[in-house]
Amino acid sequence: MSPVKKEDVYGLFLQEKPKEIIVYLKKENKPLYTSIISKKVDSTYAHTFNIISELEKLKLVSFKESGRIKLVKLTELGEEVAKTIINLLDLLKLAELEKELFKIYDKEIKGKLREQMNKESINRQLNKLKDEINTSFKESPENISILAKKLLKKIDGILAEVFGYIPG
């Protein structure tokens, strides 16, 4: 086996399937068959096996053999990489939600008098965002939870602006 080149490592994790495999292994938290992983990430067995082989070269996964059957599990390093990927995905989701917040603000609120605003629609949209934030980030690491709480405060501030009450 030849060593994995630096460029290949970065390229590997910028692709969807390797990321999905690592995250799935982390969430399942147990050794899995390659065939089960391939079904879960909607990929062929051969493609999944090739990706897992690359991950093994990087010492992110290992194979646990049980007779003829091989199970795949994350290594300690793989666990850390998976946590980091999940955190990155959470941060990107927060960014998307903030983008959605400002899209609503620009479309429904910015430059309008309170009387011109559709308060019911704005309230529904912003509360939907709040629910998604509360659901998505309730068990996140502290740094992500702090950012989620800041986004919730922005939403509360916008609601205060719409309804004319003091945020708090």
JSON list of C-alpha atoms in Angstrom, two decimals:
[
{"chain": "A", "resi": 1, "resn": "MET", "atom": "CA", "xyz": [0.00, 0.00, 0.00]},
{"chain": "A", "resi": 2, "resn": "SER", "atom": "CA", "xyz": [1.32, 3.40, -0.96]},
{"chain": "A", "resi": 3, "resn": "PRO", "atom": "CA", "xyz": [1.02, 6.31, 1.48]},
{"chain": "A", "resi": 4, "resn": "VAL", "atom": "CA", "xyz": [-1.84, 8.72, 0.95]},
{"chain": "A", "resi": 5, "resn": "LYS", "atom": "CA", "xyz": [-0.72, 12.05, -0.47]},
{"chain": "A", "resi": 6, "resn": "LYS", "atom": "CA", "xyz": [-1.55, 15.28, 1.36]},
{"chain": "A", "resi": 7, "resn": "GLU", "atom": "CA", "xyz": [-3.67, 16.57, -1.55]},
{"chain": "A", "resi": 8, "resn": "ASP", "atom": "CA", "xyz": [-5.58, 13.30, -1.61]},
{"chain": "A", "resi": 9, "resn": "VAL", "atom": "CA", "xyz": [-6.46, 13.60, 2.09]},
{"chain": "A", "resi": 10, "resn": "TYR", "atom": "CA", "xyz": [-7.99, 17.04, 1.62]},
{"chain": "A", "resi": 11, "resn": "GLY", "atom": "CA", "xyz": [-9.80, 15.93, -1.52]},
{"chain": "A", "resi": 12, "resn": "LEU", "atom": "CA", "xyz": [-11.13, 12.86, 0.26]},
{"chain": "A", "resi": 13, "resn": "PHE", "atom": "CA", "xyz": [-12.92, 14.86, 2.93]},
{"chain": "A", "resi": 14, "resn": "LEU", "atom": "CA", "xyz": [-14.26, 17.46, 0.54]},
{"chain": "A", "resi": 15, "resn": "GLN", "atom": "CA", "xyz": [-16.31, 14.71, -1.07]},
{"chain": "A", "resi": 16, "resn": "GLU", "atom": "CA", "xyz": [-19.75, 13.74, 0.14]},
{"chain": "A", "resi": 17, "resn": "LYS", "atom": "CA", "xyz": [-19.49, 9.95, 0.58]},
{"chain": "A", "resi": 18, "resn": "PRO", "atom": "CA", "xyz": [-16.35, 9.80, 2.78]},
{"chain": "A", "resi": 19, "resn": "LYS", "atom": "CA", "xyz": [-17.89, 12.42, 5.04]},
{"chain": "A", "resi": 20, "resn": "GLU", "atom": "CA", "xyz": [-21.16, 10.48, 5.21]},
{"chain": "A", "resi": 21, "resn": "ILE", "atom": "CA", "xyz": [-19.35, 7.24, 6.02]},
{"chain": "A", "resi": 22, "resn": "ILE", "atom": "CA", "xyz": [-17.33, 8.78, 8.86]},
{"chain": "A", "resi": 23, "resn": "VAL", "atom": "CA", "xyz": [-20.39, 10.53, 10.32]},
{"chain": "A", "resi": 24, "resn": "TYR", "atom": "CA", "xyz": [-22.54, 7.39, 10.03]},
{"chain": "A", "resi": 25, "resn": "LEU", "atom": "CA", "xyz": [-19.92, 5.27, 11.80]},
{"chain": "A", "resi": 26, "resn": "LYS", "atom": "CA", "xyz": [-19.72, 7.88, 14.56]},
{"chain": "A", "resi": 27, "resn": "LYS", "atom": "CA", "xyz": [-23.47, 8.09, 15.03]},
{"chain": "A", "resi": 28, "resn": "GLU", "atom": "CA", "xyz": [-23.91, 4.31, 15.07]},
{"chain": "A", "resi": 29, "resn": "ASN", "atom": "CA", "xyz": [-21.02, 3.98, 17.54]},
{"chain": "A", "resi": 30, "resn": "LYS", "atom": "CA", "xyz": [-20.41, 0.30, 16.79]},
{"chain": "A", "resi": 31, "resn": "PRO", "atom": "CA", "xyz": [-18.62, -1.83, 14.19]},
{"chain": "A", "resi": 32, "resn": "LEU", "atom": "CA", "xyz": [-20.65, -2.21, 10.98]},
{"chain": "A", "resi": 33, "resn": "TYR", "atom": "CA", "xyz": [-20.60, -4.28, 7.82]},
{"chain": "A", "resi": 34, "resn": "THR", "atom": "CA", "xyz": [-19.46, -2.49, 4.69]},
{"chain": "A", "resi": 35, "resn": "SER", "atom": "CA", "xyz": [-22.70, -3.55, 2.96]},
{"chain": "A", "resi": 36, "resn": "ILE", "atom": "CA", "xyz": [-24.80, -1.82, 5.65]},
{"chain": "A", "resi": 37, "resn": "ILE", "atom": "CA", "xyz": [-22.68, 1.33, 5.36]},
{"chain": "A", "resi": 38, "resn": "SER", "atom": "CA", "xyz": [-23.02, 1.33, 1.56]},
{"chain": "A", "resi": 39, "resn": "LYS", "atom": "CA", "xyz": [-26.81, 1.11, 1.80]},
{"chain": "A", "resi": 40, "resn": "LYS", "atom": "CA", "xyz": [-26.99, 3.88, 4.39]},
{"chain": "A", "resi": 41, "resn": "VAL", "atom": "CA", "xyz": [-24.85, 6.29, 2.35]},
{"chain": "A", "resi": 42, "resn": "ASP", "atom": "CA", "xyz": [-26.56, 5.24, -0.90]},
{"chain": "A", "resi": 43, "resn": "SER", "atom": "CA", "xyz": [-23.42, 4.04, -2.63]},
{"chain": "A", "resi": 44, "resn": "THR", "atom": "CA", "xyz": [-22.27, 0.85, -4.29]},
{"chain": "A", "resi": 45, "resn": "TYR", "atom": "CA", "xyz": [-20.49, -1.74, -2.20]},
{"chain": "A", "resi": 46, "resn": "ALA", "atom": "CA", "xyz": [-17.33, -1.41, -4.32]},
{"chain": "A", "resi": 47, "resn": "HIS", "atom": "CA", "xyz": [-17.21, 2.39, -4.01]},
{"chain": "A", "resi": 48, "resn": "THR", "atom": "CA", "xyz": [-17.87, 2.22, -0.27]},
{"chain": "A", "resi": 49, "resn": "PHE", "atom": "CA", "xyz": [-15.17, -0.42, 0.16]},
{"chain": "A", "resi": 50, "resn": "ASN", "atom": "CA", "xyz": [-12.67, 1.75, -1.76]},
{"chain": "A", "resi": 51, "resn": "ILE", "atom": "CA", "xyz": [-13.42, 4.75, 0.44]},
{"chain": "A", "resi": 52, "resn": "ILE", "atom": "CA", "xyz": [-13.14, 2.66, 3.59]},
{"chain": "A", "resi": 53, "resn": "SER", "atom": "CA", "xyz": [-9.80, 1.32, 2.35]},
{"chain": "A", "resi": 54, "resn": "GLU", "atom": "CA", "xyz": [-8.56, 4.92, 1.98]},
{"chain": "A", "resi": 55, "resn": "LEU", "atom": "CA", "xyz": [-9.84, 5.71, 5.46]},
{"chain": "A", "resi": 56, "resn": "GLU", "atom": "CA", "xyz": [-7.98, 2.67, 6.76]},
{"chain": "A", "resi": 57, "resn": "LYS", "atom": "CA", "xyz": [-4.73, 3.92, 5.18]},
{"chain": "A", "resi": 58, "resn": "LEU", "atom": "CA", "xyz": [-5.25, 7.15, 7.09]},
{"chain": "A", "resi": 59, "resn": "LYS", "atom": "CA", "xyz": [-5.80, 5.11, 10.28]},
{"chain": "A", "resi": 60, "resn": "LEU", "atom": "CA", "xyz": [-9.30, 6.55, 10.68]},
{"chain": "A", "resi": 61, "resn": "VAL", "atom": "CA", "xyz": [-11.02, 3.17, 10.54]},
{"chain": "A", "resi": 62, "resn": "SER", "atom": "CA", "xyz": [-9.98, -0.37, 11.21]},
{"chain": "A", "resi": 63, "resn": "PHE", "atom": "CA", "xyz": [-11.40, -3.72, 10.27]},
{"chain": "A", "resi": 64, "resn": "LYS", "atom": "CA", "xyz": [-12.48, -6.15, 12.92]},
{"chain": "A", "resi": 65, "resn": "GLU", "atom": "CA", "xyz": [-12.54, -9.66, 11.50]},
{"chain": "A", "resi": 66, "resn": "SER", "atom": "CA", "xyz": [-15.02, -12.25, 12.63]},
{"chain": "A", "resi": 67, "resn": "GLY", "atom": "CA", "xyz": [-14.27, -15.34, 10.58]},
{"chain": "A", "resi": 68, "resn": "ARG", "atom": "CA", "xyz": [-14.70, -14.38, 6.92]},
{"chain": "A", "resi": 69, "resn": "ILE", "atom": "CA", "xyz": [-16.68, -11.30, 7.84]},
{"chain": "A", "resi": 70, "resn": "LYS", "atom": "CA", "xyz": [-15.06, -7.90, 8.31]},
{"chain": "A", "resi": 71, "resn": "LEU", "atom": "CA", "xyz": [-16.63, -5.19, 10.41]},
{"chain": "A", "resi": 72, "resn": "VAL", "atom": "CA", "xyz": [-15.58, -1.55, 10.09]},
{"chain": "A", "resi": 73, "resn": "LYS", "atom": "CA", "xyz": [-15.11, 0.67, 13.11]},
{"chain": "A", "resi": 74, "resn": "LEU", "atom": "CA", "xyz": [-13.66, 4.10, 13.77]},
{"chain": "A", "resi": 75, "resn": "THR", "atom": "CA", "xyz": [-10.25, 4.34, 15.39]},
{"chain": "A", "resi": 76, "resn": "GLU", "atom": "CA", "xyz": [-9.60, 6.86, 18.16]},
{"chain": "A", "resi": 77, "resn": "LEU", "atom": "CA", "xyz": [-8.31, 9.29, 15.52]},
{"chain": "A", "resi": 78, "resn": "GLY", "atom": "CA", "xyz": [-11.35, 8.53, 13.36]},
{"chain": "A", "resi": 79, "resn": "GLU", "atom": "CA", "xyz": [-13.61, 9.40, 16.30]},
{"chain": "A", "resi": 80, "resn": "GLU", "atom": "CA", "xyz": [-11.94, 12.80, 16.59]},
{"chain": "A", "resi": 81, "resn": "VAL", "atom": "CA", "xyz": [-12.16, 13.43, 12.85]},
{"chain": "A", "resi": 82, "resn": "ALA", "atom": "CA", "xyz": [-15.86, 12.47, 12.94]},
{"chain": "A", "resi": 83, "resn": "LYS", "atom": "CA", "xyz": [-16.53, 14.90, 15.82]},
{"chain": "A", "resi": 84, "resn": "THR", "atom": "CA", "xyz": [-14.79, 17.65, 13.88]},
{"chain": "A", "resi": 85, "resn": "ILE", "atom": "CA", "xyz": [-16.77, 16.93, 10.72]},
{"chain": "A", "resi": 86, "resn": "ILE", "atom": "CA", "xyz": [-20.04, 16.90, 12.67]},
{"chain": "A", "resi": 87, "resn": "ASN", "atom": "CA", "xyz": [-19.10, 20.23, 14.29]},
{"chain": "A", "resi": 88, "resn": "LEU", "atom": "CA", "xyz": [-18.27, 21.69, 10.88]},
{"chain": "A", "resi": 89, "resn": "LEU", "atom": "CA", "xyz": [-21.61, 20.51, 9.50]},
{"chain": "A", "resi": 90, "resn": "ASP", "atom": "CA", "xyz": [-23.39, 22.05, 12.50]},
{"chain": "A", "resi": 91, "resn": "LEU", "atom": "CA", "xyz": [-21.59, 25.35, 11.96]},
{"chain": "A", "resi": 92, "resn": "LEU", "atom": "CA", "xyz": [-22.52, 25.33, 8.29]},
{"chain": "A", "resi": 93, "resn": "LYS", "atom": "CA", "xyz": [-26.14, 24.62, 9.20]},
{"chain": "A", "resi": 94, "resn": "LEU", "atom": "CA", "xyz": [-26.08, 27.56, 11.61]},
{"chain": "A", "resi": 95, "resn": "ALA", "atom": "CA", "xyz": [-24.74, 29.73, 8.79]},
{"chain": "A", "resi": 96, "resn": "GLU", "atom": "CA", "xyz": [-27.60, 28.60, 6.53]},
{"chain": "A", "resi": 97, "resn": "LEU", "atom": "CA", "xyz": [-30.14, 29.39, 9.25]},
{"chain": "A", "resi": 98, "resn": "GLU", "atom": "CA", "xyz": [-28.66, 32.85, 9.78]},
{"chain": "A", "resi": 99, "resn": "LYS", "atom": "CA", "xyz": [-28.77, 33.44, 6.04]},
{"chain": "A", "resi": 100, "resn": "GLU", "atom": "CA", "xyz": [-32.45, 32.42, 6.10]},
{"chain": "A", "resi": 101, "resn": "LEU", "atom": "CA", "xyz": [-33.08, 34.83, 8.99]},
{"chain": "A", "resi": 102, "resn": "PHE", "atom": "CA", "xyz": [-31.64, 37.77, 7.07]},
{"chain": "A", "resi": 103, "resn": "LYS", "atom": "CA", "xyz": [-33.51, 36.75, 3.93]},
{"chain": "A", "resi": 104, "resn": "ILE", "atom": "CA", "xyz": [-36.77, 36.94, 5.91]},
{"chain": "A", "resi": 105, "resn": "TYR", "atom": "CA", "xyz": [-35.67, 40.24, 7.43]},
{"chain": "A", "resi": 106, "resn": "ASP", "atom": "CA", "xyz": [-34.81, 41.77, 4.06]},
{"chain": "A", "resi": 107, "resn": "LYS", "atom": "CA", "xyz": [-38.02, 40.57, 2.41]},
{"chain": "A", "resi": 108, "resn": "GLU", "atom": "CA", "xyz": [-40.56, 41.08, 5.18]},
{"chain": "A", "resi": 109, "resn": "ILE", "atom": "CA", "xyz": [-39.25, 43.78, 7.53]},
{"chain": "A", "resi": 110, "resn": "LYS", "atom": "CA", "xyz": [-36.47, 46.01, 6.23]},
{"chain": "A", "resi": 111, "resn": "GLY", "atom": "CA", "xyz": [-37.67, 49.49, 5.31]},
{"chain": "A", "resi": 112, "resn": "LYS", "atom": "CA", "xyz": [-41.29, 48.83, 6.26]},
{"chain": "A", "resi": 113, "resn": "LEU", "atom": "CA", "xyz": [-43.45, 50.42, 8.89]},
{"chain": "A", "resi": 114, "resn": "ARG", "atom": "CA", "xyz": [-44.96, 48.02, 11.44]},
{"chain": "A", "resi": 115, "resn": "GLU", "atom": "CA", "xyz": [-48.38, 48.59, 9.91]},
{"chain": "A", "resi": 116, "resn": "GLN", "atom": "CA", "xyz": [-47.08, 47.39, 6.52]},
{"chain": "A", "resi": 117, "resn": "MET", "atom": "CA", "xyz": [-45.64, 44.15, 7.88]},
{"chain": "A", "resi": 118, "resn": "ASN", "atom": "CA", "xyz": [-47.44, 40.82, 7.79]},
{"chain": "A", "resi": 119, "resn": "LYS", "atom": "CA", "xyz": [-46.78, 40.15, 11.47]},
{"chain": "A", "resi": 120, "resn": "GLU", "atom": "CA", "xyz": [-48.49, 36.75, 11.49]},
{"chain": "A", "resi": 121, "resn": "SER", "atom": "CA", "xyz": [-46.35, 35.47, 8.61]},
{"chain": "A", "resi": 122, "resn": "ILE", "atom": "CA", "xyz": [-43.16, 36.92, 10.10]},
{"chain": "A", "resi": 123, "resn": "ASN", "atom": "CA", "xyz": [-43.94, 35.41, 13.51]},
{"chain": "A", "resi": 124, "resn": "ARG", "atom": "CA", "xyz": [-44.62, 32.00, 11.93]},
{"chain": "A", "resi": 125, "resn": "GLN", "atom": "CA", "xyz": [-41.40, 32.06, 9.88]},
{"chain": "A", "resi": 126, "resn": "LEU", "atom": "CA", "xyz": [-39.20, 33.23, 12.75]},
{"chain": "A", "resi": 127, "resn": "ASN", "atom": "CA", "xyz": [-40.68, 30.76, 15.22]},
{"chain": "A", "resi": 128, "resn": "LYS", "atom": "CA", "xyz": [-40.09, 27.97, 12.69]},
{"chain": "A", "resi": 129, "resn": "LEU", "atom": "CA", "xyz": [-36.42, 29.04, 12.57]},
{"chain": "A", "resi": 130, "resn": "LYS", "atom": "CA", "xyz": [-36.26, 29.11, 16.38]},
{"chain": "A", "resi": 131, "resn": "ASP", "atom": "CA", "xyz": [-37.72, 25.61, 16.57]},
{"chain": "A", "resi": 132, "resn": "GLU", "atom": "CA", "xyz": [-35.19, 24.32, 14.06]},
{"chain": "A", "resi": 133, "resn": "ILE", "atom": "CA", "xyz": [-32.32, 25.89, 15.99]},
{"chain": "A", "resi": 134, "resn": "ASN", "atom": "CA", "xyz": [-33.56, 24.52, 19.32]},
{"chain": "A", "resi": 135, "resn": "THR", "atom": "CA", "xyz": [-34.06, 21.05, 17.86]},
{"chain": "A", "resi": 136, "resn": "SER", "atom": "CA", "xyz": [-30.83, 20.89, 15.85]},
{"chain": "A", "resi": 137, "resn": "PHE", "atom": "CA", "xyz": [-28.41, 22.22, 18.44]},
{"chain": "A", "resi": 138, "resn": "LYS", "atom": "CA", "xyz": [-29.72, 21.10, 21.83]},
{"chain": "A", "resi": 139, "resn": "GLU", "atom": "CA", "xyz": [-26.92, 18.53, 22.26]},
{"chain": "A", "resi": 140, "resn": "SER", "atom": "CA", "xyz": [-24.13, 20.41, 20.49]},
{"chain": "A", "resi": 141, "resn": "PRO", "atom": "CA", "xyz": [-20.73, 21.26, 21.93]},
{"chain": "A", "resi": 142, "resn": "GLU", "atom": "CA", "xyz": [-20.50, 24.48, 23.92]},
{"chain": "A", "resi": 143, "resn": "ASN", "atom": "CA", "xyz": [-19.01, 26.62, 21.15]},
{"chain": "A", "resi": 144, "resn": "ILE", "atom": "CA", "xyz": [-21.84, 25.71, 18.78]},
{"chain": "A", "resi": 145, "resn": "SER", "atom": "CA", "xyz": [-24.50, 26.10, 21.48]},
{"chain": "A", "resi": 146, "resn": "ILE", "atom": "CA", "xyz": [-23.23, 29.62, 22.19]},
{"chain": "A", "resi": 147, "resn": "LEU", "atom": "CA", "xyz": [-23.50, 30.55, 18.51]},
{"chain": "A", "resi": 148, "resn": "ALA", "atom": "CA", "xyz": [-26.99, 29.00, 18.33]},
{"chain": "A", "resi": 149, "resn": "LYS", "atom": "CA", "xyz": [-28.07, 31.04, 21.38]},
{"chain": "A", "resi": 150, "resn": "LYS", "atom": "CA", "xyz": [-26.73, 34.21, 19.75]},
{"chain": "A", "resi": 151, "resn": "LEU", "atom": "CA", "xyz": [-28.78, 33.47, 16.65]},
{"chain": "A", "resi": 152, "resn": "LEU", "atom": "CA", "xyz": [-31.85, 32.92, 18.83]},
{"chain": "A", "resi": 153, "resn": "LYS", "atom": "CA", "xyz": [-31.23, 36.34, 20.43]},
{"chain": "A", "resi": 154, "resn": "LYS", "atom": "CA", "xyz": [-31.07, 37.93, 16.97]},
{"chain": "A", "resi": 155, "resn": "ILE", "atom": "CA", "xyz": [-34.42, 36.35, 16.17]},
{"chain": "A", "resi": 156, "resn": "ASP", "atom": "CA", "xyz": [-35.87, 37.66, 19.44]},
{"chain": "A", "resi": 157, "resn": "GLY", "atom": "CA", "xyz": [-34.52, 41.11, 18.60]},
{"chain": "A", "resi": 158, "resn": "ILE", "atom": "CA", "xyz": [-36.18, 41.03, 15.20]},
{"chain": "A", "resi": 159, "resn": "LEU", "atom": "CA", "xyz": [-39.46, 39.86, 16.74]},
{"chain": "A", "resi": 160, "resn": "ALA", "atom": "CA", "xyz": [-39.21, 42.74, 19.21]},
{"chain": "A", "resi": 161, "resn": "GLU", "atom": "CA", "xyz": [-38.70, 45.14, 16.30]},
{"chain": "A", "resi": 162, "resn": "VAL", "atom": "CA", "xyz": [-41.73, 43.73, 14.47]},
{"chain": "A", "resi": 163, "resn": "PHE", "atom": "CA", "xyz": [-44.07, 43.77, 17.45]},
{"chain": "A", "resi": 164, "resn": "GLY", "atom": "CA", "xyz": [-42.68, 46.90, 19.09]},
{"chain": "A", "resi": 165, "resn": "TYR", "atom": "CA", "xyz": [-41.63, 45.50, 22.42]},
{"chain": "A", "resi": 166, "resn": "ILE", "atom": "CA", "xyz": [-38.34, 45.63, 24.26]},
{"chain": "A", "resi": 167, "resn": "PRO", "atom": "CA", "xyz": [-36.14, 42.58, 23.68]},
{"chain": "A", "resi": 168, "resn": "GLY", "atom": "CA", "xyz": [-35.11, 40.75, 26.77]}
]
